[in-house]
Backbone as JSON Lines, residues from 0, in Angstrom:
{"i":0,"aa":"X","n":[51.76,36.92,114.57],"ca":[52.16,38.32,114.35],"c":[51.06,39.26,114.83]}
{"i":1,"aa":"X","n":[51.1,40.37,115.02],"ca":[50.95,41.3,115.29],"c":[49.4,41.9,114.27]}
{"i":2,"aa":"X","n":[48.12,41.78,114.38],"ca":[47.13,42.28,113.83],"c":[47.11,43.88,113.61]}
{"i":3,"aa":"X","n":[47.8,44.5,112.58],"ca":[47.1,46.21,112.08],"c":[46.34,46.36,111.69]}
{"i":4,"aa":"X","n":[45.56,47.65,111.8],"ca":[44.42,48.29,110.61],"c":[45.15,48.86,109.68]}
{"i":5,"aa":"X","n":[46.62,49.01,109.24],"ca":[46.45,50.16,108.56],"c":[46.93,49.01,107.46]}
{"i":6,"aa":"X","n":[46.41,49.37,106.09],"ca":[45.7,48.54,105.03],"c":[47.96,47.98,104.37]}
{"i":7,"aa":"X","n":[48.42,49.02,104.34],"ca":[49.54,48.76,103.55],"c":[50.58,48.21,104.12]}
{"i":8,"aa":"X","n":[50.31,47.84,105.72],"ca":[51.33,47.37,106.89],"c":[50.56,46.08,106.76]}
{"i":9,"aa":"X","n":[51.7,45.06,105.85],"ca":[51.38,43.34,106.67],"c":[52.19,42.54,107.39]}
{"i":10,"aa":"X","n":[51.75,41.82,107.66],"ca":[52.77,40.6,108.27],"c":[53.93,40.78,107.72]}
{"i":11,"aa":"X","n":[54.04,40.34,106.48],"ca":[55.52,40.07,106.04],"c":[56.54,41.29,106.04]}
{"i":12,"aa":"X","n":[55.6,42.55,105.6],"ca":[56.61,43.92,105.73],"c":[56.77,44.2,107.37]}
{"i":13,"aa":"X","n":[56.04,43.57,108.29],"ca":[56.17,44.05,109.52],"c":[57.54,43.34,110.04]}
{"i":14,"aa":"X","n":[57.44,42.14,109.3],"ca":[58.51,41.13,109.79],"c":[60.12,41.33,109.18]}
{"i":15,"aa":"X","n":[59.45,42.12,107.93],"ca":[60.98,42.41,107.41],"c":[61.8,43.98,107.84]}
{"i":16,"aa":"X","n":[60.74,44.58,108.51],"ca":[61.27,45.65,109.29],"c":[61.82,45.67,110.49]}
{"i":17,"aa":"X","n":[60.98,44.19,111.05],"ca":[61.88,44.04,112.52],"c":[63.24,43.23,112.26]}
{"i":18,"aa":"X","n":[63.46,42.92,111.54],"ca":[64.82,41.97,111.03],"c":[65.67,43.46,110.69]}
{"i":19,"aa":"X","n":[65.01,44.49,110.04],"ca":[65.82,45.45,109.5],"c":[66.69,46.07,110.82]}
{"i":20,"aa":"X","n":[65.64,46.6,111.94],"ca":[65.75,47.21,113.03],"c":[66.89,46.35,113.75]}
{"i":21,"aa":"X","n":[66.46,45.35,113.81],"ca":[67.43,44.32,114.76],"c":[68.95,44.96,114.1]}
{"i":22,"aa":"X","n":[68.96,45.05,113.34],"ca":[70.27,44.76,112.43],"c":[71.23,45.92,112.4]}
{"i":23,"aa":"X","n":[70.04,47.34,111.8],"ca":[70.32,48.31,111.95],"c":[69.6,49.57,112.89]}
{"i":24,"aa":"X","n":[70.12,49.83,114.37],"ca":[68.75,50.16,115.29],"c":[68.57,51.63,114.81]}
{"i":25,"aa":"X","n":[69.76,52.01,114.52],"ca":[69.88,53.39,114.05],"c":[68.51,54.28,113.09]}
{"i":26,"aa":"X","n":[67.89,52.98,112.26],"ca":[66.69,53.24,111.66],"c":[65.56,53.53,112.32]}
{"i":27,"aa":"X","n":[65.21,53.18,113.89],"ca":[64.25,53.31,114.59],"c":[64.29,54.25,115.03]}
{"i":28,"aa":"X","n":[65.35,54.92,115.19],"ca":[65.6,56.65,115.73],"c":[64.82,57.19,114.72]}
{"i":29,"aa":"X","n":[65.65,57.27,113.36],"ca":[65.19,57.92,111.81],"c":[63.74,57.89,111.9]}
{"i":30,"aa":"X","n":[62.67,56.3,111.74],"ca":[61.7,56.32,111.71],"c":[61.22,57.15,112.77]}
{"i":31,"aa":"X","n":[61.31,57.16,114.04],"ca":[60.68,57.98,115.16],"c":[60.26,59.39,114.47]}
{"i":32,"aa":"X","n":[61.65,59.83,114.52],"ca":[61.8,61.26,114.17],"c":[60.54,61.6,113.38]}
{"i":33,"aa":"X","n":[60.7,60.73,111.65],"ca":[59.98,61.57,110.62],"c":[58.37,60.97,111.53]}
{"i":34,"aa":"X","n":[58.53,60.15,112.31],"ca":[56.66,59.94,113.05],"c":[56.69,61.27,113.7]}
{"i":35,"aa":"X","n":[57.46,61.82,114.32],"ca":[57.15,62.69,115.18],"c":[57.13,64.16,114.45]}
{"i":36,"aa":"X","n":[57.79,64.16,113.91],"ca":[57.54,65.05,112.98],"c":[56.37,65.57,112.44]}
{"i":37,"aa":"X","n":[55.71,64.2,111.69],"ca":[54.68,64.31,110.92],"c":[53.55,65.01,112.1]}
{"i":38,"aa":"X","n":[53.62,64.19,112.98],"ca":[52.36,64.13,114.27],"c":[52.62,65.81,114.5]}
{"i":39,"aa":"X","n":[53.78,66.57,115.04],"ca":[53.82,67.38,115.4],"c":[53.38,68.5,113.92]}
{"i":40,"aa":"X","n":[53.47,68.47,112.89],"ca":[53.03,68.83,111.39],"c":[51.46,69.4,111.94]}
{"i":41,"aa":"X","n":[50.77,68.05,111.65],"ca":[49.86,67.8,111.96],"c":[48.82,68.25,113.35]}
{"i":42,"aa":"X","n":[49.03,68.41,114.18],"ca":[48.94,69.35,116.05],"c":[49.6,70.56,115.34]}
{"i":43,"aa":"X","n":[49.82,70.99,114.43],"ca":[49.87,72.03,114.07],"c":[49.08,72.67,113.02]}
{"i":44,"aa":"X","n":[48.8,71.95,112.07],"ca":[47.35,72.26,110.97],"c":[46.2,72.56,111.44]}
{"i":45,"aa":"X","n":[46.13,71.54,112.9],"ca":[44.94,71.52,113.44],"c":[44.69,72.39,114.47]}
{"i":46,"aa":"X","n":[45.53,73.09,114.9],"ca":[45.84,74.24,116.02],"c":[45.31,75.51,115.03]}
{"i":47,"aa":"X","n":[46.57,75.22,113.86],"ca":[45.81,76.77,112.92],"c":[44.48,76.77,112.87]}
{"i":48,"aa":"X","n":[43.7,75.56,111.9],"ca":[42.3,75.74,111.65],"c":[41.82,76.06,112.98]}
{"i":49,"aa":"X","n":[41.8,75.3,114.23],"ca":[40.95,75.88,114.94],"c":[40.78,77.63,115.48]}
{"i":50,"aa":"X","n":[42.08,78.02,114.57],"ca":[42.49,79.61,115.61],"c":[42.12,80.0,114.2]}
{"i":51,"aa":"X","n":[41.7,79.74,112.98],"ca":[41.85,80.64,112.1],"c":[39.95,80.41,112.3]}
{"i":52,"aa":"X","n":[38.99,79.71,112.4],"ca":[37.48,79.46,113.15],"c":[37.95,80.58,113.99]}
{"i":53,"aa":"X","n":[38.42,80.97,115.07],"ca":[37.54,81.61,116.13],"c":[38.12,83.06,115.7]}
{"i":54,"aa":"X","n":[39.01,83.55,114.21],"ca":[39.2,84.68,114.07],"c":[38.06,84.5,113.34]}
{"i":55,"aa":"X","n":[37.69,83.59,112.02],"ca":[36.5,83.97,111.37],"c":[35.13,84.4,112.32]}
{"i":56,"aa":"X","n":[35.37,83.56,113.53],"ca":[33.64,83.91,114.1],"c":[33.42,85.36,115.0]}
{"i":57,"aa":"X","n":[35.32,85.66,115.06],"ca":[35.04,86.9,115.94],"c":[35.01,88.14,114.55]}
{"i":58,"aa":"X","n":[35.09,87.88,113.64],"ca":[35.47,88.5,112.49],"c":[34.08,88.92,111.89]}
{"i":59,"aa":"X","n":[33.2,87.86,112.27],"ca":[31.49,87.93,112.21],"c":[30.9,88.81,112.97]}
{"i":60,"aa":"X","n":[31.22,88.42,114.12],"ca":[30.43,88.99,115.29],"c":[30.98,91.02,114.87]}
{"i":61,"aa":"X","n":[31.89,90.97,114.82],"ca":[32.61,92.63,114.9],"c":[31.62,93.29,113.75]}
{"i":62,"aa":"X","n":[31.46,92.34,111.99],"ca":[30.69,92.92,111.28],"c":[29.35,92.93,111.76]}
{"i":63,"aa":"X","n":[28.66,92.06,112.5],"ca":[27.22,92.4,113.08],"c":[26.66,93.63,113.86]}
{"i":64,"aa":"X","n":[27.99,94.02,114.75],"ca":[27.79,94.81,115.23],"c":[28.21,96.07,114.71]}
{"i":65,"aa":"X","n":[29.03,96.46,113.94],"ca":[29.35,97.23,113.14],"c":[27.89,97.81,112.16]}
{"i":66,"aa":"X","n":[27.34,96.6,111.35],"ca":[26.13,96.89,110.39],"c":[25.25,97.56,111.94]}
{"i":67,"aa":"X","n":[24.86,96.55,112.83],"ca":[23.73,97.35,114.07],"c":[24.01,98.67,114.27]}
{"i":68,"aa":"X","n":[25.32,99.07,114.35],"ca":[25.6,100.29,114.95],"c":[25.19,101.11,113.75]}
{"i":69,"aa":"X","n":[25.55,101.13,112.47],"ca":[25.56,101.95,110.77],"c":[23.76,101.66,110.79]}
{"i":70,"aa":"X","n":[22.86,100.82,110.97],"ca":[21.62,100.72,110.68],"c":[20.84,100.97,111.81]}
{"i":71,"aa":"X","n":[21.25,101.5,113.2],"ca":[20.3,101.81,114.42],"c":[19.49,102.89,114.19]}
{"i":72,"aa":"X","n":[18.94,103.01,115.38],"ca":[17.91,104.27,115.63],"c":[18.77,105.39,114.97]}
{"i":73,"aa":"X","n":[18.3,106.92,114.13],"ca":[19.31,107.45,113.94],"c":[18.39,108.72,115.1]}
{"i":74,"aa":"X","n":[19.37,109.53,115.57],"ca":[18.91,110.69,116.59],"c":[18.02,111.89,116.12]}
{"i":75,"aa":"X","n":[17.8,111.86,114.51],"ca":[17.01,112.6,113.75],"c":[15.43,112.7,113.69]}
């Protein structure tokens, strides 16, 4: 059989899923789906965090320059 890492997938459940599939293929669609699903979930959490980082860092930068401008030379 077939060697996984993932701890809760063994031999025997691997074997009783391909007997399932054989039987009923209609389930391998189903399973796809909720995989793809999840994956696409997921490429999406990770899309936000990275866009919600580059509002926090531009969100920084605007207050830096904001305080520079309120604390510069004053013309007095």
């Amino acid at each position: 059989m077939i060697k996984l890492k993932h701890p809760y997938i063994t031999n025997q459940l691997l074997r009783f899923l391909t007997m399932r599939f054989l039987t009923k293929p209609y389930l391998i669609l189903k399973l796809f789906n909720i995989f793809m699903n999840q994956a696409h979930k997921n490429r999406t959490t990770i899309s936000n965090h990275i866009l919600n980082k580059r509002n926090e860092n531009k969100t920084k930068k605007f207050q830096l320059v904001l305080i520079a401008i309120l604390l510069g030379p004053s013309d007095t």
